[in-house]
Amino acid sequence: MSGDVTDEEYDFDDEISFEYEDDDDMFEMEDAENENMFSKASTADEKSPSNSNSAGVVGMTSSKDSALFSISNNDNIKRDLYSYNCFTTLQFFQKVLVGQAKDISQILNLSVNQVLYLLLYFNWNSEKLMEKYMDQYDKLLVETGITKFNEDKNQNPNDTLGVLRYQKDDWYCPVCCEDAVTGEKQFSLRCGHSFCEKCYQRYVTGEILKGTLVRCPEYKCPVALQLEDFDTLFHENPNVLRDKMPSKQKKSKQKTNKKKRKLRRFHPVSFGVFVGDHTDSEDSNSSDEDENDNTSNRSEDDRDQGMVENNFYEEDDESDREGFIELVKEQSNILNYSVKVDYIKQIAKKYIEAHKNLHWCPAPDCPALIQVNDYIPSKEELATKITHLPIVSCLQSHTFCLNCNYENHYPVPCSVVERWVQKCSNDSETANWINLNTKQCTKCENPIEKNGGCNHMTCSKCGFEFCWICSGPWKSHGSQYYSCNRFDDAESVQARDKNNNLKKNYKKYLHFFDRFQAHQVSINKDCKVYEKISDKIKSLQKSQGISWMEGQFLKNSISTLVKARSTLQWSYVFSYYLKDNKTNSALIFEENQTSLSNAVEDLSQLFNIRNAQKIIAQRVQFIQKQRFCVSRQLSLISCVEEGLSNGSFAFDVNIDDDNISQVKRKKDKK
Amino acid sequence: MAALSKRIIRETERLVSDPVPGITAMPHEDNLRYFDVTIEGADQSPYEGGLFKLELFLPEDYPMVAPKVRFLTKIYHPNIDRLGRICLDTLKKNWTPAIQIRTLLLSIQSLLTSPNPDDPLANDVAECWKKDEAGAIQTAKEWTAKYAKKE
């Protein structure tokens, strides 16, 4: 679902939109055991205001307010059933990790970068850090290499940073062993271990991949690079990261505005290492000048850096979807390559992979990160609570389930989804051919293709001889070729039944797979319509003079349509795995399925209207059909949940047992 | 084969002209990145009196990546497996380009004096070492006498 979301107005509302649902409008299933009720409940127009509404459904409808507001608020904290935030890696670093460091830095009287350094040292265990610090901070600072050996803690923080110097004549780099060259530089951290600039850069570039502190290359030296050291070593503009964060600064507005203009002007091609204020680049150029000059310039540089830092660590609460998309573009732009940014990404990546509440968006090439703030129930707990599925969507509108990483798959439990996906990923065409053109050897179940006219089959695997026509053993056939008179033989009947059963299951699979697939195609097409809709709304706003808010019905309708279709699509998977489709609950489910299907197609049809004026005229129709669709979707989901929790639905575990999976399982066993 | 870096040349020169006591390292004539190494077992250790042969290879990216080192002589040690591979932090995550061949060989020598059975490579040896240290040291001595005899 990669709609045209760069325009912030078209904030695709990804919550299951129950916002138009009034509580008493809900079609609730009456007690499923009551036979007389199902015809009533399945009649779409009937309302049965029952109170058997499950907690999950209540939870969803109660989120309707925030869902409504999220359209206009552009709040990147979306409230579904579970609260979560969406970030890019860099945003995550800036907001969460730096935020953590900031809090601690206020307590410990250290700079934010120093706290980040210490947090990395303690592998983000802030309690351990605090404990050690309270215990004996001077020892800690020396041990971690933050301060030079036993120096005054109140020293100028700039003294703790690394320096680039010109190489002296009698010096040689201990790494490459090349003698000093006039004009070339050497770099050393506060420990004083110098290596030539190129070796140091090469070393650091390799080390950052670990996502931990990058230590001085000297053997057993505890000192490591701070973030500022990256700027010095790689001649990067200290603002490079901040520039990459199109944040809305409140303080020092003038400067920010200037920056922003620059950003747009340079964007995207020259937005590399050299971007930034003219004065800034001058400053970094000046480090190429004489060494003495350099030191005097440094302090200026640092002051500037300090100021910039304040901006850099400023929270940008209003970062919106547009900003996110821009960030994604920035992240993928190779010209923006900066070692420091890469280092930060690696740090964040390491942190993310160690924390279970952080999830990458599973969509290909989507860099979005979901931070979940609530407890997510386990798959087992969710097996019957369909409405509690942790379905989230990233800011690029990819909707997925946190538990199984597949798309929004209401109303099917994750375990069933996994089986379905596995089944579909088995080469279904091949499976189809095998099933129709081969028979299984009655003894070893190896699929056998008949490649000649003779019906006397000999399994190439186990050597069992049988009759192709009746599948019975050949032994009892004697010499009566082509005139199989053993038709009613118990063994051959059994063998045939088995094959027939497989074929029946396969037909069932194809039946539901076709429907599943058809809706997938429709969803893709609906998404395309959605992309066009935004243009349409724009033209409507201009030509018809309607307000932005009024135009929203179109967007909401298409959003509902896609979600309802997806639920419908997955409901076929549910049908496929449903063990007994003759029970009352199953019939109720099927009725619900049918009426959702009708509702979806009705709504879908409205989008065939191309004329803008007609669309406006049909506005009430849109809203009505959309509401109806939502209600049908909701009732289908709650019907499934109810059935699963009271045990009237059971999944057929053995249905996938066609010969392919049998062969596979045998192979696995071996 | 890429040209030898100045670093390798300097290190080789120094290894030959100013050898570390108890350690020799000679590059092969046909491949100057490949070294024959011998390490004497330190006094007061189970490996006392033994002479252990090792091979050392400097990969293309040396010194950005650690050399490959392997014991050729059989040795009973919890951090060295039966193929002679060594479990040593300096060779793995603590490698930095500032470490030289001589520093590395010294730390291998000190690994012989202070085995670390809590971070084992040869599990069976480490288990013996933990359960019955005296017995394990005895076995190490026997192996030294058997396989690492000085000629």
mmCIF file with all atom_site columns, C-alpha atoms in Angstrom, chain A residues 172 174-179 195 199 202-203 207 210 216-219, chain B residues 6-7 10 61 63-64 90 93-100 103 107:
data_model
loop_
_atom_site.group_PDB
_atom_site.id
_atom_site.type_symbol
_atom_site.label_atom_id
_atom_site.label_alt_id
_atom_site.label_comp_id
_atom_site.label_asym_id
_atom_site.label_entity_id
_atom_site.label_seq_id
_atom_site.pdbx_PDB_ins_code
_atom_site.Cartn_x
_atom_site.Cartn_y
_atom_site.Cartn_z
_atom_site.occupancy
_atom_site.B_iso_or_equiv
_atom_site.pdbx_formal_charge
_atom_site.auth_seq_id
_atom_site.auth_comp_id
_atom_site.auth_asym_id
_atom_site.auth_atom_id
_atom_site.pdbx_PDB_model_num
ATOM 1  C CA . TYR A 1 172 ? 55.820 7.180   11.751 1.00 0.00 ? 172 TYR A CA 1
ATOM 2  C CA . PRO A 1 174 ? 52.464 2.396   13.981 1.00 0.00 ? 174 PRO A CA 1
ATOM 3  C CA . VAL A 1 175 ? 49.769 0.870   11.795 1.00 0.00 ? 175 VAL A CA 1
ATOM 4  C CA . CYS A 1 176 ? 50.995 1.357   8.251  1.00 0.00 ? 176 CYS A CA 1
ATOM 5  C CA . CYS A 1 177 ? 54.582 2.048   9.321  1.00 0.00 ? 177 CYS A CA 1
ATOM 6  C CA . GLU A 1 178 ? 54.883 4.762   6.689  1.00 0.00 ? 178 GLU A CA 1
ATOM 7  C CA . ASP A 1 179 ? 57.150 7.632   7.586  1.00 0.00 ? 179 ASP A CA 1
ATOM 8  C CA . PHE A 1 195 ? 48.022 7.130   13.998 1.00 0.00 ? 195 PHE A CA 1
ATOM 9  C CA . CYS A 1 199 ? 44.766 4.455   8.917  1.00 0.00 ? 199 CYS A CA 1
ATOM 10 C CA . ARG A 1 202 ? 40.004 3.095   7.682  1.00 0.00 ? 202 ARG A CA 1
ATOM 11 C CA . TYR A 1 203 ? 40.028 1.539   11.124 1.00 0.00 ? 203 TYR A CA 1
ATOM 12 C CA . GLU A 1 207 ? 34.792 -0.716  13.539 1.00 0.00 ? 207 GLU A CA 1
ATOM 13 C CA . LYS A 1 210 ? 29.941 -3.467  15.498 1.00 0.00 ? 210 LYS A CA 1
ATOM 14 C CA . CYS A 1 216 ? 41.552 3.823   20.163 1.00 0.00 ? 216 CYS A CA 1
ATOM 15 C CA . PRO A 1 217 ? 43.460 1.328   18.000 1.00 0.00 ? 217 PRO A CA 1
ATOM 16 C CA . GLU A 1 218 ? 46.195 1.048   20.603 1.00 0.00 ? 218 GLU A CA 1
ATOM 17 C CA . TYR A 1 219 ? 46.275 -2.324  22.340 1.00 0.00 ? 219 TYR A CA 1
ATOM 18 C CA . LYS B 2 6   ? 55.782 -1.244  4.689  1.00 0.00 ? 6   LYS B CA 1
ATOM 19 C CA . ARG B 2 7   ? 54.245 -2.421  7.905  1.00 0.00 ? 7   ARG B CA 1
ATOM 20 C CA . ARG B 2 10  ? 59.248 -3.465  9.120  1.00 0.00 ? 10  ARG B CA 1
ATOM 21 C CA . ASP B 2 61  ? 43.700 -6.659  4.868  1.00 0.00 ? 61  ASP B CA 1
ATOM 22 C CA . PRO B 2 63  ? 46.687 -4.990  9.827  1.00 0.00 ? 63  PRO B CA 1
ATOM 23 C CA . MET B 2 64  ? 43.022 -4.048  9.655  1.00 0.00 ? 64  MET B CA 1
ATOM 24 C CA . THR B 2 90  ? 43.200 -10.552 20.779 1.00 0.00 ? 90  THR B CA 1
ATOM 25 C CA . LYS B 2 93  ? 37.031 -9.030  18.895 1.00 0.00 ? 93  LYS B CA 1
ATOM 26 C CA . ASN B 2 94  ? 39.898 -7.254  20.626 1.00 0.00 ? 94  ASN B CA 1
ATOM 27 C CA . TRP B 2 95  ? 42.067 -7.089  17.547 1.00 0.00 ? 95  TRP B CA 1
ATOM 28 C CA . THR B 2 96  ? 43.203 -3.604  16.646 1.00 0.00 ? 96  THR B CA 1
ATOM 29 C CA . PRO B 2 97  ? 45.586 -2.630  13.883 1.00 0.00 ? 97  PRO B CA 1
ATOM 30 C CA . ALA B 2 98  ? 48.079 -1.381  16.442 1.00 0.00 ? 98  ALA B CA 1
ATOM 31 C CA . ILE B 2 99  ? 48.788 -4.923  17.612 1.00 0.00 ? 99  ILE B CA 1
ATOM 32 C CA . GLN B 2 100 ? 51.897 -6.339  16.016 1.00 0.00 ? 100 GLN B CA 1
ATOM 33 C CA . THR B 2 103 ? 52.531 -8.586  20.672 1.00 0.00 ? 103 THR B CA 1
ATOM 34 C CA . SER B 2 107 ? 49.841 -12.982 24.214 1.00 0.00 ? 107 SER B CA 1
#
